[in-house]
Tab-separated table of C-alpha atoms in Angstrom:
chain	number	residue	atom	x	y	z
A	1	MET	CA	0.000	0.000	0.000
A	2	THR	CA	1.077	3.569	-0.568
A	3	VAL	CA	1.262	6.024	2.308
A	4	ASN	CA	-1.800	7.751	0.868
A	5	GLU	CA	-3.776	4.500	0.997
A	6	ILE	CA	-2.710	3.816	4.589
A	7	HIS	CA	-3.702	7.349	5.535
A	8	GLN	CA	-7.086	6.975	3.872
A	9	ARG	CA	-7.757	3.820	5.887
A	10	LEU	CA	-6.975	5.802	9.028
A	11	LYS	CA	-9.295	8.631	8.007
A	12	ASP	CA	-12.086	6.168	7.215
A	13	THR	CA	-11.740	4.588	10.672
A	14	PHE	CA	-10.846	7.496	12.964
A	15	GLY	CA	-12.228	10.519	11.119
A	16	ASP	CA	-11.090	13.922	12.341
A	17	ASP	CA	-8.898	12.398	15.048
A	18	VAL	CA	-6.382	11.853	12.226
A	19	GLY	CA	-5.151	14.964	10.450
A	20	ALA	CA	-4.387	15.531	6.809
A	21	LEU	CA	-1.384	13.930	5.172
A	22	SER	CA	1.513	16.332	4.774
A	23	GLU	CA	3.211	17.126	1.510
A	24	PRO	CA	5.880	14.463	0.952
A	25	LYS	CA	9.278	16.046	1.588
A	26	VAL	CA	11.127	13.020	2.891
A	27	ASP	CA	8.403	11.072	4.694
A	28	ALA	CA	4.789	12.199	4.601
A	29	PHE	CA	3.156	12.318	8.034
A	30	CYS	CA	-0.175	12.944	9.690
A	31	VAL	CA	-0.997	14.315	13.139
A	32	VAL	CA	-3.028	12.061	15.455
A	33	LYS	CA	-4.860	13.208	18.574
A	34	ALA	CA	-2.975	12.075	21.662
A	35	SER	CA	-6.055	10.383	23.113
A	36	ARG	CA	-6.299	8.090	20.051
A	37	ILE	CA	-2.633	7.197	19.482
A	38	VAL	CA	-2.891	3.765	21.118
A	39	GLU	CA	-6.017	2.802	19.144
A	40	VAL	CA	-4.461	4.063	15.919
A	41	SER	CA	-1.285	2.116	16.647
A	42	ARG	CA	-3.164	-1.113	17.301
A	43	PHE	CA	-5.168	-0.608	14.103
A	44	LEU	CA	-2.010	-0.102	12.046
A	45	LYS	CA	-0.323	-3.153	13.528
A	46	ARG	CA	-3.230	-5.595	13.467
A	47	THR	CA	-5.199	-4.689	10.343
A	48	VAL	CA	-4.661	-7.230	7.567
A	49	GLY	CA	-2.966	-5.624	4.611
A	50	ILE	CA	-1.373	-2.865	6.703
A	51	GLU	CA	0.377	-4.761	9.528
A	52	LEU	CA	2.957	-2.202	10.607
A	53	ASP	CA	4.841	-4.660	12.761
A	54	HIS	CA	7.953	-2.541	13.282
A	55	CYS	CA	8.222	0.633	15.340
A	56	ASN	CA	11.393	1.999	13.829
A	57	VAL	CA	11.838	5.034	16.066
A	58	ILE	CA	9.976	7.289	18.475
A	59	THR	CA	11.498	10.685	18.968
A	60	GLY	CA	10.466	14.230	19.775
A	61	VAL	CA	10.942	17.789	18.548
A	62	ASP	CA	10.621	20.903	20.686
A	63	TYR	CA	8.774	23.947	19.287
A	64	PRO	CA	8.860	26.653	21.989
A	65	LYS	CA	7.171	29.306	19.843
A	66	ARG	CA	4.186	27.009	19.317
A	67	ASN	CA	4.324	25.773	22.934
A	68	VAL	CA	4.326	22.245	21.544
A	69	ILE	CA	6.483	19.145	21.700
A	70	GLU	CA	5.849	16.804	18.811
A	71	VAL	CA	6.241	13.088	19.460
A	72	VAL	CA	7.111	11.396	16.160
A	73	TYR	CA	6.498	7.725	15.321
A	74	HIS	CA	8.175	6.090	12.307
A	75	LEU	CA	6.309	2.848	11.564
A	76	PHE	CA	7.064	0.152	9.000
A	77	SER	CA	5.837	-3.241	7.783
A	78	TYR	CA	8.499	-5.775	6.891
A	79	ARG	CA	5.872	-7.997	5.319
A	80	HIS	CA	4.434	-5.376	2.980
A	81	ARG	CA	7.429	-2.998	2.735
A	82	HIS	CA	5.381	0.109	3.438
A	83	GLY	CA	5.001	2.529	6.315
A	84	ILE	CA	3.825	5.869	7.625
A	85	VAL	CA	4.926	8.571	10.049
A	86	LEU	CA	2.586	9.728	12.820
A	87	LYS	CA	2.913	12.788	15.020
A	88	VAL	CA	1.270	13.661	18.316
A	89	GLU	CA	1.340	17.252	19.551
A	90	ALA	CA	1.740	17.619	23.318
A	91	ASP	CA	1.468	20.726	25.482
A	92	ARG	CA	5.033	21.851	26.124
A	93	ALA	CA	4.214	22.942	29.690
A	94	ALA	CA	3.097	19.402	30.604
A	95	PRO	CA	3.685	16.996	27.711
A	96	ILE	CA	1.689	13.822	28.352
A	97	VAL	CA	1.096	11.129	25.725
A	98	PRO	CA	-0.292	7.595	26.154
A	99	SER	CA	2.351	4.883	25.846
A	100	VAL	CA	2.369	2.526	22.861
A	101	GLU	CA	4.682	0.084	24.651
A	102	GLY	CA	1.770	-2.349	24.787
A	103	VAL	CA	1.614	-2.337	20.980
A	104	TRP	CA	5.327	-2.422	20.143
A	105	LYS	CA	7.716	-3.578	22.871
A	106	ALA	CA	10.493	-1.648	21.139
A	107	ALA	CA	8.720	1.533	22.203
A	108	ASN	CA	9.802	0.941	25.806
A	109	TRP	CA	13.299	2.405	25.578
A	110	MET	CA	12.358	4.895	22.858
A	111	GLU	CA	9.716	6.459	25.094
A	112	ARG	CA	12.163	6.473	27.986
A	113	GLU	CA	14.651	8.355	25.807
A	114	ALA	CA	12.017	10.946	24.848
A	115	TYR	CA	11.184	11.321	28.535
A	116	ASP	CA	14.854	11.616	29.463
A	117	LEU	CA	15.769	14.262	26.877
A	118	LEU	CA	12.511	16.149	26.333
A	119	GLY	CA	10.452	15.528	29.475
A	120	VAL	CA	7.525	13.803	27.724
A	121	SER	CA	5.551	11.612	30.133
A	122	PHE	CA	4.091	8.457	28.599
A	123	LEU	CA	0.981	7.330	30.467
A	124	GLY	CA	0.874	3.591	31.047
A	125	HIS	CA	4.573	3.011	30.487
A	126	PRO	CA	5.699	0.172	32.775
A	127	ASP	CA	9.072	1.681	33.729
A	128	LEU	CA	9.238	5.378	32.863
A	129	ARG	CA	12.592	6.677	34.093
A	130	ARG	CA	15.678	8.259	32.620
A	131	LEU	CA	17.612	6.182	30.134
A	132	LEU	CA	20.790	8.088	29.269
A	133	LEU	CA	21.201	10.550	32.127
A	134	PRO	CA	21.416	10.036	35.910
A	135	ASP	CA	18.131	9.960	37.810
A	136	ASP	CA	18.890	13.259	39.563
A	137	TRP	CA	19.790	15.173	36.391
A	138	GLN	CA	18.058	18.542	36.191
A	139	GLY	CA	16.268	19.587	33.011
A	140	TRP	CA	15.618	18.202	29.547
A	141	PRO	CA	18.691	18.565	27.284
A	142	LEU	CA	16.923	18.449	23.893
A	143	ARG	CA	14.605	21.345	24.671
A	144	LYS	CA	15.566	24.499	22.809
A	145	ASP	CA	15.780	26.576	26.000
A	146	TYR	CA	17.896	24.079	27.947
A	147	ALA	CA	20.853	25.709	29.704
A	148	GLU	CA	23.933	23.876	30.937
A	149	GLN	CA	24.080	23.603	34.724
A	150	GLY	CA	27.872	23.962	34.913
A	151	GLY	CA	28.663	20.316	35.569
A	152	TYR	CA	27.391	17.342	37.524
A	153	HIS	CA	28.583	16.569	41.067
A	154	GLY	CA	31.926	18.240	40.460
A	155	ILE	CA	32.372	16.761	36.977
A	156	SER	CA	32.793	19.550	34.449
A	157	ASN	CA	30.709	19.471	31.289
A	158	GLU	CA	33.016	21.889	29.510
A	159	ARG	CA	35.391	20.508	26.910
A	160	GLU	CA	38.087	22.608	25.321
A	161	ASN	CA	38.936	22.528	21.656
A	162	PRO	CA	40.982	19.340	21.079
A	163	LEU	CA	43.396	21.315	18.888
A	164	VAL	CA	44.367	23.357	21.942
A	165	GLU	CA	45.261	20.174	23.826
A	166	LEU	CA	47.265	18.834	20.881
A	167	ARG	CA	49.220	22.094	20.666
A	168	ARG	CA	49.977	21.904	24.404
A	169	LEU	CA	51.267	18.335	24.014
A	170	ASP	CA	53.520	19.393	21.153
A	171	GLU	CA	54.972	22.230	23.225
A	172	LYS	CA	55.563	19.868	26.150
A	173	ARG	CA	57.431	17.393	23.957
A	174	ARG	CA	59.595	20.147	22.521
A	175	ALA	CA	60.453	21.340	26.053
A	176	GLU	CA	61.382	17.809	27.147
A	177	ARG	CA	63.511	17.208	24.071
A	178	PRO	CA	65.566	20.323	23.306
A	179	PRO	CA	66.708	20.560	19.705
A	180	PRO	CA	70.162	19.105	18.927
A	181	PRO	CA	73.091	21.545	18.827
A	182	PRO	CA	73.844	23.001	15.430
A	183	PRO	CA	76.585	21.265	13.415
A	184	PRO	CA	80.105	22.758	13.710
A	185	ALA	CA	80.887	25.514	11.309
A	186	ALA	CA	82.791	24.420	8.246
A	187	ALA	CA	86.475	25.413	8.117
A	188	ALA	CA	87.299	28.378	5.918
A	189	PRO	CA	88.724	27.303	2.588
A	190	VAL	CA	92.515	27.702	2.236
A	191	THR	CA	93.480	30.058	-0.572
A	192	PRO	CA	96.549	28.740	-2.431
A	193	ALA	CA	99.579	31.064	-2.536
A	194	PRO	CA	100.148	32.733	-5.894
A	195	PRO	CA	103.050	31.337	-7.924
A	196	ALA	CA	106.461	32.977	-7.391
A	197	THR	CA	107.467	35.639	-9.920
A	198	PRO	CA	110.743	34.815	-11.682
A	199	ALA	CA	113.596	37.259	-10.969
A	200	ALA	CA	114.439	39.753	-13.734
A	201	LYS	CA	117.798	39.301	-15.623
A	202	ALA	CA	120.549	41.959	-15.228
């Protein structure tokens, strides 16, 4: 099936809870109401002829000016070699989206990553906690307004330009190994004496 055909099946089943299909730039997508994302996901996975058995990735994008965080689902069927991209728009102040971990087990860690880096809470997730960062980390690093906290428990998060470090190492090696002394100066060439002038006859 084409992405347009998959989208039409969604529109026929879920009506206005599924938005229009975007213009295809790389992957066409449609926006789904957060309250229907689990039902839509089950429909796409279980419906004969669609069977999107693979949740390729779940990620998020922060849009501060719109006060929205988009949760993005890339779905694919290995049997039919087709797929579609879904998006759910969550309120940036309190982004809450139902979990699809019960549909695709692979969503477990992907949702945890979106929680860890963007602060999206997935209702119904069996183990929603940080995945990449420590449990007591402050803030959501992939939000556009995230500011560095100056380190973590005394560990600096500032890294200097590696070229500066390489230059320092070169200077240290040169100091430890002074250059060899210059070679001795070459001896001045000896100018041969001019031939003797014969004495004049009386």
